[in-house]
PDB file of C-alpha atoms and ligand atoms in Angstrom:
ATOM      1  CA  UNK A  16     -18.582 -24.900  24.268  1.00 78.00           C
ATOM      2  CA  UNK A  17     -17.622 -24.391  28.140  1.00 95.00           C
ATOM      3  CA  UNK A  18     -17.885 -20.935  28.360  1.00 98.00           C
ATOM      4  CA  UNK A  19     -20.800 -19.532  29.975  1.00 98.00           C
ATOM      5  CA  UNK A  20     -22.904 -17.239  27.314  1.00 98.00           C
ATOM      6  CA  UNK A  21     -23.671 -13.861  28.026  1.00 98.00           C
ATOM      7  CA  UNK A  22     -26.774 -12.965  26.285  1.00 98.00           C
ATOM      8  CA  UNK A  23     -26.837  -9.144  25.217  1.00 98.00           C
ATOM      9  CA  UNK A  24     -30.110  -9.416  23.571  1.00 98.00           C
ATOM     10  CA  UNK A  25     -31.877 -10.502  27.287  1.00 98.00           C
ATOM     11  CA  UNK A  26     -30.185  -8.300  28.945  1.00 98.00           C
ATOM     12  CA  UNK A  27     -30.387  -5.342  26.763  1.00 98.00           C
ATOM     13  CA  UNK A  28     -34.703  -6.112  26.594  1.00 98.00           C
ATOM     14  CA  UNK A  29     -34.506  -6.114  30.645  1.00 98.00           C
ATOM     15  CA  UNK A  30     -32.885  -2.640  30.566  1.00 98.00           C
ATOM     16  CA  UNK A  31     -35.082  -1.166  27.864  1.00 98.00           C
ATOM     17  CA  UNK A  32     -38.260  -2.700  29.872  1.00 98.00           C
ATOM     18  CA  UNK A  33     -36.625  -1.087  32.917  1.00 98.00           C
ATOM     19  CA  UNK A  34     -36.521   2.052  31.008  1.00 98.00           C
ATOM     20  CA  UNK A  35     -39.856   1.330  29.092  1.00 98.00           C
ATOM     21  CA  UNK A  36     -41.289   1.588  32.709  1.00 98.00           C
ATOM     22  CA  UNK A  37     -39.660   4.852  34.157  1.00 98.00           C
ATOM     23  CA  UNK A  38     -40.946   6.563  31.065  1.00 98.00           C
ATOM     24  CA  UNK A  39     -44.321   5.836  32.055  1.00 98.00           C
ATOM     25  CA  UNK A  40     -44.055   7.003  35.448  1.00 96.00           C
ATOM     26  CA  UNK A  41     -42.496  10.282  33.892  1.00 97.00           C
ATOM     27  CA  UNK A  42     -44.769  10.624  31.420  1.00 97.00           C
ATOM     28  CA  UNK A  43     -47.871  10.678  34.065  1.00 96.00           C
ATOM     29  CA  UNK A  44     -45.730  13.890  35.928  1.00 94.00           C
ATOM     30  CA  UNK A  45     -46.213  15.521  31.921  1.00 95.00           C
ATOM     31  CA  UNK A  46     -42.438  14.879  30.807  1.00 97.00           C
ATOM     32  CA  UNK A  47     -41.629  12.900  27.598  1.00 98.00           C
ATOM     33  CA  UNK A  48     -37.947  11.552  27.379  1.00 98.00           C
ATOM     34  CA  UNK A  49     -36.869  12.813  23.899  1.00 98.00           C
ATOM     35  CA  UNK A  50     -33.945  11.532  22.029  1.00 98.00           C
ATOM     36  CA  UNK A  51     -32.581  13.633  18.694  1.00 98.00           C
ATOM     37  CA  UNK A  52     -30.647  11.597  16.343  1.00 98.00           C
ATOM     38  CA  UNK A  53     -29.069  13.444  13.578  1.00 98.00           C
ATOM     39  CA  UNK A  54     -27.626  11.574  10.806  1.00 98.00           C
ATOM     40  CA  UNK A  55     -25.665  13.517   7.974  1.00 98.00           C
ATOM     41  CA  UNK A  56     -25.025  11.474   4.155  1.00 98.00           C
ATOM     42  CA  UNK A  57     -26.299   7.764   3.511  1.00 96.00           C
ATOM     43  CA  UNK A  58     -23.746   5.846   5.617  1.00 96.00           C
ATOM     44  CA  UNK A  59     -25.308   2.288   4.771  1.00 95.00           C
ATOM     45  CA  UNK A  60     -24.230   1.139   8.459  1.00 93.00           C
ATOM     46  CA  UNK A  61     -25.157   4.548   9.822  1.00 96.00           C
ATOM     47  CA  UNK A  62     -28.658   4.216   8.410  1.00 97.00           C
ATOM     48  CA  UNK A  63     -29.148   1.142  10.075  1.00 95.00           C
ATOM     49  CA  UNK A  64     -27.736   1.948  13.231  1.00 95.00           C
ATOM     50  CA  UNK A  65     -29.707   4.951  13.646  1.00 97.00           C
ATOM     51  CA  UNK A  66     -33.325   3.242  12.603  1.00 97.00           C
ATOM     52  CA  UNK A  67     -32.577   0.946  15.042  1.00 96.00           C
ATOM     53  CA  UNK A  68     -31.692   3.487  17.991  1.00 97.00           C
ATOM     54  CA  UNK A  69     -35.018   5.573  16.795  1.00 97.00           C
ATOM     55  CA  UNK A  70     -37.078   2.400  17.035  1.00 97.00           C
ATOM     56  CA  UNK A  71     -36.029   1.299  20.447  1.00 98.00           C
ATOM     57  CA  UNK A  72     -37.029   4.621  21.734  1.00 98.00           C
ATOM     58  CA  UNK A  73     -40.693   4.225  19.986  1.00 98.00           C
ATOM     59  CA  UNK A  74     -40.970   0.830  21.523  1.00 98.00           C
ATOM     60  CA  UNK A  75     -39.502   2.385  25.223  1.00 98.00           C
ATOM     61  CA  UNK A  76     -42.372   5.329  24.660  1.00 98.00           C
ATOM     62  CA  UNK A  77     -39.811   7.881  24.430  1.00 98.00           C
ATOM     63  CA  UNK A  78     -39.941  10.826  21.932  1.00 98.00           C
ATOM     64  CA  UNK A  79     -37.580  10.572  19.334  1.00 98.00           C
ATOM     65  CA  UNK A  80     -36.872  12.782  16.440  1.00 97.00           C
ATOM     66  CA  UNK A  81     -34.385  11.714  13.437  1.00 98.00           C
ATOM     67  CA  UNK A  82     -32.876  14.501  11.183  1.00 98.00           C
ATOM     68  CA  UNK A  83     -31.865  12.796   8.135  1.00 98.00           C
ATOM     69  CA  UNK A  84     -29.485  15.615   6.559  1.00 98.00           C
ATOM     70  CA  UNK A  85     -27.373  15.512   3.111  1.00 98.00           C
ATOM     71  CA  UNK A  86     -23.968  14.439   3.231  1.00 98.00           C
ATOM     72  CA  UNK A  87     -23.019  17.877   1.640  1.00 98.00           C
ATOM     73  CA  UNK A  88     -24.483  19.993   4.389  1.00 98.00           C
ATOM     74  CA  UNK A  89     -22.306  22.360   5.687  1.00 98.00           C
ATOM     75  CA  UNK A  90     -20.497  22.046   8.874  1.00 98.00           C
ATOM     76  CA  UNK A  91     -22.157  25.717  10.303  1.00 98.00           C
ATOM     77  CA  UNK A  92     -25.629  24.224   8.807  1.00 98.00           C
ATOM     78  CA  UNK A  93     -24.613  21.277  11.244  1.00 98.00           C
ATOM     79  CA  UNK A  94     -23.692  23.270  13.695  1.00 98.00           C
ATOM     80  CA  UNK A  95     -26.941  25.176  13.853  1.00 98.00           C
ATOM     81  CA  UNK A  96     -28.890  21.937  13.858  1.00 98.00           C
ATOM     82  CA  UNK A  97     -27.218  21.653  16.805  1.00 99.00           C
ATOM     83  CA  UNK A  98     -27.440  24.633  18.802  1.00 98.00           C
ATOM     84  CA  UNK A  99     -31.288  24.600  17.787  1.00 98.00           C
ATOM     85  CA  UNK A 100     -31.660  21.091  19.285  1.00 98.00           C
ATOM     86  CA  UNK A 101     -29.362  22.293  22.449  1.00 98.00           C
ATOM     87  CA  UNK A 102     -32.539  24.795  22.759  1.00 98.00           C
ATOM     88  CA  UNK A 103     -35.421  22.492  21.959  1.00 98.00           C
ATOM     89  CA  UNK A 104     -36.818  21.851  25.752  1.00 97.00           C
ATOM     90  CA  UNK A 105     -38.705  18.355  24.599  1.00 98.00           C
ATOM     91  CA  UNK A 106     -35.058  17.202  23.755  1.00 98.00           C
ATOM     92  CA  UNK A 107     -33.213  15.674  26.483  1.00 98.00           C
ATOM     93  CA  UNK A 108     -30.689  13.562  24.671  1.00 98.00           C
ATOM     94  CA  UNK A 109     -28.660  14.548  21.393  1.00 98.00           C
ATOM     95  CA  UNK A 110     -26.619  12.029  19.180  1.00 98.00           C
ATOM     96  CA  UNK A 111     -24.632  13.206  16.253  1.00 98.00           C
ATOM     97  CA  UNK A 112     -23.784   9.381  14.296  1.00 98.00           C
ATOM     98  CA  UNK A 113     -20.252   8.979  13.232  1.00 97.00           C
ATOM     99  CA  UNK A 114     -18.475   9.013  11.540  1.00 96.00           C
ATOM    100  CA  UNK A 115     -19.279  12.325   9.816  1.00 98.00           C
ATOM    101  CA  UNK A 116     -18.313  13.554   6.180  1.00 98.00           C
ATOM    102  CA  UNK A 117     -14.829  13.992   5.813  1.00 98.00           C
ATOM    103  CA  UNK A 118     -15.388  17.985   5.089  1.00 98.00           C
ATOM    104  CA  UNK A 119     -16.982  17.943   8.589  1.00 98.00           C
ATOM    105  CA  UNK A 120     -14.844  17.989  11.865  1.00 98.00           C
ATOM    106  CA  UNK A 121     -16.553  15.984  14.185  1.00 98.00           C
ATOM    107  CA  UNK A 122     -14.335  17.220  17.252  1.00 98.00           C
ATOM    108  CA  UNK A 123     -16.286  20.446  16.171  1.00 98.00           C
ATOM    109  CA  UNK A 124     -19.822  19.012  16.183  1.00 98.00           C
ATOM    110  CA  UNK A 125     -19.208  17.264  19.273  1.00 98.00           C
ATOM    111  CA  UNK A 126     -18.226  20.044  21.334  1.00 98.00           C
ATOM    112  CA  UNK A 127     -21.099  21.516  20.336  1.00 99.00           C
ATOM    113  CA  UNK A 128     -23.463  19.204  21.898  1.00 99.00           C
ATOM    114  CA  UNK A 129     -24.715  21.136  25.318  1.00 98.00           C
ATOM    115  CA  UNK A 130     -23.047  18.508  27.623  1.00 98.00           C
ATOM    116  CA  UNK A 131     -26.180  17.913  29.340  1.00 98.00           C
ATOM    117  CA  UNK A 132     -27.741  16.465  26.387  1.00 98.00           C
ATOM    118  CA  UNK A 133     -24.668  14.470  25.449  1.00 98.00           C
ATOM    119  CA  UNK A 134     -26.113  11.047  25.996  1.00 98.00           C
ATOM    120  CA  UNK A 135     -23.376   9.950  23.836  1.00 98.00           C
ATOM    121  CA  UNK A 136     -21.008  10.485  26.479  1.00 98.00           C
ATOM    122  CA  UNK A 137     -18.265  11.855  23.625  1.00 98.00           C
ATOM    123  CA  UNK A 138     -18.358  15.546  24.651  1.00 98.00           C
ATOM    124  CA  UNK A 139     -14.769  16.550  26.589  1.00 98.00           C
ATOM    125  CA  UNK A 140     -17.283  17.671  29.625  1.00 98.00           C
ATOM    126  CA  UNK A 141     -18.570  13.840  29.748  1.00 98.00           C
ATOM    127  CA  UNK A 142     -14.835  12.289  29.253  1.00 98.00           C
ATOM    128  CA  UNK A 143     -13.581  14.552  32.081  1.00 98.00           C
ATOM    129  CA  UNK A 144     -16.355  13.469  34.395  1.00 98.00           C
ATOM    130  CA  UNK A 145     -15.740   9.851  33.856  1.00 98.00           C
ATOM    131  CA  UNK A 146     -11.832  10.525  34.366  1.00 98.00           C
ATOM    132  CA  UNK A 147     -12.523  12.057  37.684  1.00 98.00           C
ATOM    133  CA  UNK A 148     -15.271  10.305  38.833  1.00 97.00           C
ATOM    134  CA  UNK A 149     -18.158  12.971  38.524  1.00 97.00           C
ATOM    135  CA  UNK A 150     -21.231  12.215  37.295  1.00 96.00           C
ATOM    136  CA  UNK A 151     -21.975  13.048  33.981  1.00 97.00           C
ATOM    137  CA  UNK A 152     -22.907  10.402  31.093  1.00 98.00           C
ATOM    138  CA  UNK A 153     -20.810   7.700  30.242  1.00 98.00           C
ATOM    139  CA  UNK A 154     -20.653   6.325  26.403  1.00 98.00           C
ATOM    140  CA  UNK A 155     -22.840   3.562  25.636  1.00 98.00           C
ATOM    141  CA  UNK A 156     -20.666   0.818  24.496  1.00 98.00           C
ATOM    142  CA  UNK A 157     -18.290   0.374  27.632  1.00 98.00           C
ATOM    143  CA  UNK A 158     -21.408   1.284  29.946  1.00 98.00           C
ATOM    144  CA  UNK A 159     -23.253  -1.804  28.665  1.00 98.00           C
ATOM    145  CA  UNK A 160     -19.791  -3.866  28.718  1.00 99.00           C
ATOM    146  CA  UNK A 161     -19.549  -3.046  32.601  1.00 98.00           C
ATOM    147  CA  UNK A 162     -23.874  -3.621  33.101  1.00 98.00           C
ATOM    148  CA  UNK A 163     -22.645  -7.730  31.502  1.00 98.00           C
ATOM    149  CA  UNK A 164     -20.092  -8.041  34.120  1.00 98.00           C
ATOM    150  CA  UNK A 165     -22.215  -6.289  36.380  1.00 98.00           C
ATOM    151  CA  UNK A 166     -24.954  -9.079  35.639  1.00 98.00           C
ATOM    152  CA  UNK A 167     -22.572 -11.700  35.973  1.00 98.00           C
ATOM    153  CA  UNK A 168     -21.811 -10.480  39.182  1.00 98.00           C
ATOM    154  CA  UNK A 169     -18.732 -11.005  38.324  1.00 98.00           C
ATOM    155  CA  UNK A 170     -15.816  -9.031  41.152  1.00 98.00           C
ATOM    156  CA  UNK A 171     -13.423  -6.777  39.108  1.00 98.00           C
ATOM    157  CA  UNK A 172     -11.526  -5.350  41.965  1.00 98.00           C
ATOM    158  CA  UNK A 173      -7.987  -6.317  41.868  1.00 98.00           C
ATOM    159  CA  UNK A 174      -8.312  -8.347  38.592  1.00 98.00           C
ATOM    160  CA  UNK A 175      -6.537  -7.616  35.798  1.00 98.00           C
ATOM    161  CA  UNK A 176      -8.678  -6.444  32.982  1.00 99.00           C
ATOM    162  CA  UNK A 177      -6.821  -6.070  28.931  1.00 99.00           C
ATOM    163  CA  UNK A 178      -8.281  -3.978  26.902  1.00 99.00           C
ATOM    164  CA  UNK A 179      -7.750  -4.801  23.415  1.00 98.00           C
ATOM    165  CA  UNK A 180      -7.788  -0.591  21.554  1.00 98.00           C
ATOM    166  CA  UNK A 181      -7.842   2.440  22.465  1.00 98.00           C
ATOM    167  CA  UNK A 182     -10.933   4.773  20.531  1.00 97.00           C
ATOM    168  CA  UNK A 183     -12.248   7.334  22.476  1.00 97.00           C
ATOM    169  CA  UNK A 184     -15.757   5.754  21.938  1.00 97.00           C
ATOM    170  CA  UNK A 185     -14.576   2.677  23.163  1.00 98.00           C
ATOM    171  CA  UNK A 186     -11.246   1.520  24.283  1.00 98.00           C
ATOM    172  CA  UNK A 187     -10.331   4.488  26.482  1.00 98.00           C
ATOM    173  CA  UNK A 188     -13.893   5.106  28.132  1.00 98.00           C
ATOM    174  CA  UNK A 189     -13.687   1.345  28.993  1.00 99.00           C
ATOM    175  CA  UNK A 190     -10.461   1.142  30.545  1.00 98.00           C
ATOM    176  CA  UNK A 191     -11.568   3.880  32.703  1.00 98.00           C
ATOM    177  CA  UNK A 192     -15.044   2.189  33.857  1.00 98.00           C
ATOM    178  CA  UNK A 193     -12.925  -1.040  34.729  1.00 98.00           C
ATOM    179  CA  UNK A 194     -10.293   0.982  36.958  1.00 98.00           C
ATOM    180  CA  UNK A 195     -12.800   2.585  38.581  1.00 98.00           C
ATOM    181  CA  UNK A 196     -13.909  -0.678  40.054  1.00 98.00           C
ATOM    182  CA  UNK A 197     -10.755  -1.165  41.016  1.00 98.00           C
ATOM    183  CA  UNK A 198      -9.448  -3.686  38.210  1.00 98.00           C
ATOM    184  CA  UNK A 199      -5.951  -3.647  37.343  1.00 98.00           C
ATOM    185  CA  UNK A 200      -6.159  -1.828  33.616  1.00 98.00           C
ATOM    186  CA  UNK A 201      -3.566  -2.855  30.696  1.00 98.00           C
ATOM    187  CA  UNK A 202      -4.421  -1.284  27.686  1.00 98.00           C
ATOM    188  CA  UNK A 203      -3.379  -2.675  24.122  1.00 98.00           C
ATOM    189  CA  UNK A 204      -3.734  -1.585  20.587  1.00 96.00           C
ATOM    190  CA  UNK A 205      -2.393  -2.131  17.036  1.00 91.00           C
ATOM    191  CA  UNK A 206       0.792  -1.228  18.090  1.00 95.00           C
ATOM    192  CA  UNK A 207       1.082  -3.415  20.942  1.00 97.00           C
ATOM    193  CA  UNK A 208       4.277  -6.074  20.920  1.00 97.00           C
ATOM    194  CA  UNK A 209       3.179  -9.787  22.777  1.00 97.00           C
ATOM    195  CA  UNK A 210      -0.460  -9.139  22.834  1.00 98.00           C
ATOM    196  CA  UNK A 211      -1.013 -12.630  23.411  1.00 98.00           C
ATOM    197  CA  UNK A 212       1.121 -12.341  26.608  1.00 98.00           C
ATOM    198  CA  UNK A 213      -0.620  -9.622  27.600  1.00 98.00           C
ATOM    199  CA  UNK A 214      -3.628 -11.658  26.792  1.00 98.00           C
ATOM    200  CA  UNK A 215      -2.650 -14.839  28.990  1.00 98.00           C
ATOM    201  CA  UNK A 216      -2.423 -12.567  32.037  1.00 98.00           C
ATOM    202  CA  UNK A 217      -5.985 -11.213  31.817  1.00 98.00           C
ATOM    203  CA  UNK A 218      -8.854 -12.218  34.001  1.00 98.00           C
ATOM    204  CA  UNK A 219     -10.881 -10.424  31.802  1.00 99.00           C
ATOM    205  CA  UNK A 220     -10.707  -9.152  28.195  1.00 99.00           C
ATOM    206  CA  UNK A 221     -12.486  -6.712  26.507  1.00 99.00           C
ATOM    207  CA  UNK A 222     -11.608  -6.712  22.756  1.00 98.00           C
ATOM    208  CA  UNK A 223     -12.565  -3.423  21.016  1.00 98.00           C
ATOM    209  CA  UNK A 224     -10.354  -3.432  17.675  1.00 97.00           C
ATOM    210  CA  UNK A 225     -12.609  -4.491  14.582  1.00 96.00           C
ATOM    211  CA  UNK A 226     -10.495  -6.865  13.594  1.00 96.00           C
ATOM    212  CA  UNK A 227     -11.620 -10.472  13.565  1.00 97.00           C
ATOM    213  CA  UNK A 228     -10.145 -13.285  14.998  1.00 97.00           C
ATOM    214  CA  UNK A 229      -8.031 -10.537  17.301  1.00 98.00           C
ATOM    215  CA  UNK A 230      -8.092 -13.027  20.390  1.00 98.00           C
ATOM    216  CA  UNK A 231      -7.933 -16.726  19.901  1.00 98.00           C
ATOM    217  CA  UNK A 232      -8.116 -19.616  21.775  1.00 98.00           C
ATOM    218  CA  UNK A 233      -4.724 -19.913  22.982  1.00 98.00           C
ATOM    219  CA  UNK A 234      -4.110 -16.676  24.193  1.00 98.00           C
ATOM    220  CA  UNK A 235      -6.983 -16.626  26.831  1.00 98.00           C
ATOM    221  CA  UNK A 236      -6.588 -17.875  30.486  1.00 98.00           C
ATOM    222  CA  UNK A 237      -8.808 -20.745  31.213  1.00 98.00           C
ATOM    223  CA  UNK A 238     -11.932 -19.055  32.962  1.00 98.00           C
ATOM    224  CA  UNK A 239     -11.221 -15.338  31.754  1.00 98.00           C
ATOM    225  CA  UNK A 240     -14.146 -13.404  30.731  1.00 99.00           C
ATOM    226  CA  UNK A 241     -14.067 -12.207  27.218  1.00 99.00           C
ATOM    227  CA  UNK A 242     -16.417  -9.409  25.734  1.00 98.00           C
ATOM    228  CA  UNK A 243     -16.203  -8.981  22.398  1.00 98.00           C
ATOM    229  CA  UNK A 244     -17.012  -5.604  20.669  1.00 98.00           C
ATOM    230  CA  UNK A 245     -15.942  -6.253  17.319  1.00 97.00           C
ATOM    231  CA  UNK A 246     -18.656  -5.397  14.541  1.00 95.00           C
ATOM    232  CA  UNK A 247     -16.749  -7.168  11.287  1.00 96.00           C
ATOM    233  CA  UNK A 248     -18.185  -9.349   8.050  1.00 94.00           C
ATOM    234  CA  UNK A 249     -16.293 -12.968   7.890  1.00 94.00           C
ATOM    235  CA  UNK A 250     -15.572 -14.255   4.046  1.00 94.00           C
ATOM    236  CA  UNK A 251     -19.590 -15.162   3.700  1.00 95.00           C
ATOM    237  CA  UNK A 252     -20.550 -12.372   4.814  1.00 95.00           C
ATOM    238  CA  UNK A 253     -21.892 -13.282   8.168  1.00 96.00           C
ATOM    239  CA  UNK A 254     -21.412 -10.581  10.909  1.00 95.00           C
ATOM    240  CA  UNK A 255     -18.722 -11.785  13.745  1.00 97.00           C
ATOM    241  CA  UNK A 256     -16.873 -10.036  16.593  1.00 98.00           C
ATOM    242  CA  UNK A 257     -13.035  -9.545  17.417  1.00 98.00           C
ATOM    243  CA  UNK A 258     -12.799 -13.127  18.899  1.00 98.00           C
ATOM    244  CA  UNK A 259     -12.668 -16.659  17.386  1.00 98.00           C
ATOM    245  CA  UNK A 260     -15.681 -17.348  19.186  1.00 98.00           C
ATOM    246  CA  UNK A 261     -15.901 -20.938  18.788  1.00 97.00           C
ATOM    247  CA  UNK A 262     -12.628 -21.272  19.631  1.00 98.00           C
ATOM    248  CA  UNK A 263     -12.407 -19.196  22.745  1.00 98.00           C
ATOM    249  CA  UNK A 264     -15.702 -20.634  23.751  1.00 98.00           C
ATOM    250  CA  UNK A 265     -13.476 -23.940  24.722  1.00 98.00           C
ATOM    251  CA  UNK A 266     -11.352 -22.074  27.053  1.00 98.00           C
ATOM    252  CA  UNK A 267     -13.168 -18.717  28.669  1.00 98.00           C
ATOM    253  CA  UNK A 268     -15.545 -18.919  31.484  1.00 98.00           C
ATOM    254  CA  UNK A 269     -17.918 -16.442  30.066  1.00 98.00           C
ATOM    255  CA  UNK A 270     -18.028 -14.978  26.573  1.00 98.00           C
ATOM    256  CA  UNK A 271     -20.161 -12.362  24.887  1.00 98.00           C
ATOM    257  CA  UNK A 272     -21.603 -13.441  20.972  1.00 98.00           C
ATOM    258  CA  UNK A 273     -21.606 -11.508  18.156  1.00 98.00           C
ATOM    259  CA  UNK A 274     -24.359 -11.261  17.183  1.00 97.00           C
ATOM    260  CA  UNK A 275     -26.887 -11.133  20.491  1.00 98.00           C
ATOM    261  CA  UNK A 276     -23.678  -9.453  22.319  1.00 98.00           C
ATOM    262  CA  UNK A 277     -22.704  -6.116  23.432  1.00 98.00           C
ATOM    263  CA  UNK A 278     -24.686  -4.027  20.147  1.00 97.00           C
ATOM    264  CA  UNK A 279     -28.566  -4.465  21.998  1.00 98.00           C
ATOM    265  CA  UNK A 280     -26.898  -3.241  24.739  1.00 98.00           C
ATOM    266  CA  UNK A 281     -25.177   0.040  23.567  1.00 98.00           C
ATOM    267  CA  UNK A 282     -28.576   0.704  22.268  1.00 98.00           C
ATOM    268  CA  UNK A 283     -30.359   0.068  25.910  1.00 98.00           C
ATOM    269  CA  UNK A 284     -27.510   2.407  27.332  1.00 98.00           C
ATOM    270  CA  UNK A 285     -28.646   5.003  24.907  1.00 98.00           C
ATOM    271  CA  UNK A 286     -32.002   4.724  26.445  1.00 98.00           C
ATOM    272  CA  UNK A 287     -31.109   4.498  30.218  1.00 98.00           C
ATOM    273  CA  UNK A 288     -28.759   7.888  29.252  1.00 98.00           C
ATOM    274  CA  UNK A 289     -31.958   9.566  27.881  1.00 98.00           C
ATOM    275  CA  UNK A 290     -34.090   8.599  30.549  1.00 98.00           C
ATOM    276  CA  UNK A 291     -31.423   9.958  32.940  1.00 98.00           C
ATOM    277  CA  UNK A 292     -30.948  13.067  31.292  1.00 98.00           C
ATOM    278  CA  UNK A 293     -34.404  13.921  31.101  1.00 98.00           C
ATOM    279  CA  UNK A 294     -34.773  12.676  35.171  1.00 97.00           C
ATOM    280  CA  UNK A 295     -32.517  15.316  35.770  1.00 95.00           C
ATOM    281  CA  UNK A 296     -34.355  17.862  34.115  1.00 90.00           C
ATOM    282  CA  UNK A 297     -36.944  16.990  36.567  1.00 83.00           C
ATOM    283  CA  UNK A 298     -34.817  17.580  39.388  1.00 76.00           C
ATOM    284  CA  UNK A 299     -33.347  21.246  38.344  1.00 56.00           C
TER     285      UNK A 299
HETATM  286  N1  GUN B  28     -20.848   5.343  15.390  1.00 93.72           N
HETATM  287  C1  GUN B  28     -20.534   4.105  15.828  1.00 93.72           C
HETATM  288  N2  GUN B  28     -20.933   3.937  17.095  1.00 93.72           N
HETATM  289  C2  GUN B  28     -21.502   5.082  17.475  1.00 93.72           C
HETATM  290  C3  GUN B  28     -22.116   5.523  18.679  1.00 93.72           C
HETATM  291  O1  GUN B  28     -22.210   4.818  19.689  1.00 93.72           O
HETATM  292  N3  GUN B  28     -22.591   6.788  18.667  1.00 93.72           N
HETATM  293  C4  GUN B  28     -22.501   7.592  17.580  1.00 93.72           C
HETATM  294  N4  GUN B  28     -22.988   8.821  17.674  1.00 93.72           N
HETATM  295  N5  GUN B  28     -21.936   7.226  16.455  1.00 93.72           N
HETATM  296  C5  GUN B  28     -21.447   5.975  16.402  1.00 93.72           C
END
């Protein structure tokens, strides 16, 4: 391989020592970071997802409730969950996992979430801010995308950056991070025609569909950076990204794996947002 490795996993335990740290300090001034995680049904993925943002917090020294809920409950009992955790002063950060029960409307939910807890970064408040460039929290997955280029120090102004979907989690949030640094911004999805075109132009790709082997070898620029988001299963089994890894890894100057990739970080960004929101409790 000639790509340079990006390696999530150290840079995800830097941030969550970073945070690990802060905490202390807070905690001496009598204030406990508290994350909520609510997780509604038996989700297999969900399950895991959420032990593992519930133990990163232990391990930071941050507070962390999990409500474990039925995947019957109503969407009002939901909704009160919520609006009781909106109230609950050791809370800073709320997270509702998704995807929700199909008899539950997550836009609902969501919306719900007292913006200033939204450590998510999914509420309509938290989009708008990132839109227009006022603070406000910005969803973990693209935030620890932008903290690997950051790392890198790699110079996104005037580059052209693809984005490879368009999710509101995801794809859109991320397009917005990388034009606020001034990169040139194409954005490409399921429906896109010549997406290896699009591809070949890019000095750095972000792919974001959940679709393995999305971006191959001969659609990426020599030297591009490519960050794969993709969570998939190959034919064995064996987790792997949107990317042919192995095969990209010949041509890209920097590439994130899957596993060891961008997932430790989205979990570190859940921490740094919790550790902000709380700071800013501090400063009200
Ligand atoms: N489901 C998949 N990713 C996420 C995430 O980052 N946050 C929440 N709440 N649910 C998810």
């Amino acid at each position: 391989m000639t790509a340079r490795l990006i390696d999530g996993t150290a840079l995800a335990k830097h941030w969550r020592d970073q945070v690990a740290q802060d905490t202390l300090a807070l905690r001496a001034r009598g204030l406990t970071p508290g994350l909520a995680v609510v997780l509604v049904g038996d989700n297999p993925a969900s399950q895991v997802y959420v032990r593992n943002k519930v133990k990163a917090c232990d391990q930071a020294g941050l507070h962390s409730v999990l409500a474990h809920l039925p995947a019957d409950l109503s969407e009002a009992a939901l909704l009160d969950k919520v609006a009781q955790l909106n109230q609950d002063p050791t809370i800073h950060g709320i997270l509702v996992q998704l995807p929700l029960p199909a008899h539950i409307n997550a836009h609902k939910v969501i919306e719900a979430i007292d913006p200033a807890k939204d450590v998510d970064g999914f509420h309509v408040a938290s989009a708008g801010a990132l839109m227009t460039g006022l603070p406000g929290f910005w969803p973990c997955t693209p935030h620890g995308c932008m903290k690997m280029l950051e790392h890198i120090g790699y110079p996104l102004s005037g580059k052209h950056a693809v984005v490879i979907g368009r999710s509101n989690i995801v794809g859109k949030p991320m397009a917005l991070m990388l034009l606020a640094q001034n990169a040139t911004v194409t954005i490409c999805h399921s429906r896109t025609t010549h997406l290896k075109a699009m591809c070949l132009q890019a000095d750095v790709i972000v792919a974001a569909v959940g679709q393995r082997n999305t971006v191959s070898a001969d659609m990426v620029k020599p030297g591009a950076v490519v960050i794969d988001v993709g969570m998939n299963r190959d034919e064995a089994g064996k987790l792997c990204g949107d990317v042919d890894f192995a095969g990209v890894g010949q041509v890209a100057g920097y590439i994130t794996p899957v596993p060891g990739g961008v997932g430790p970080m989205t979990i570190a960004m859940l921490l740094v947002n919790t550790l902000e929101s709380a700071k800013r409790r501090l400063s009200v």
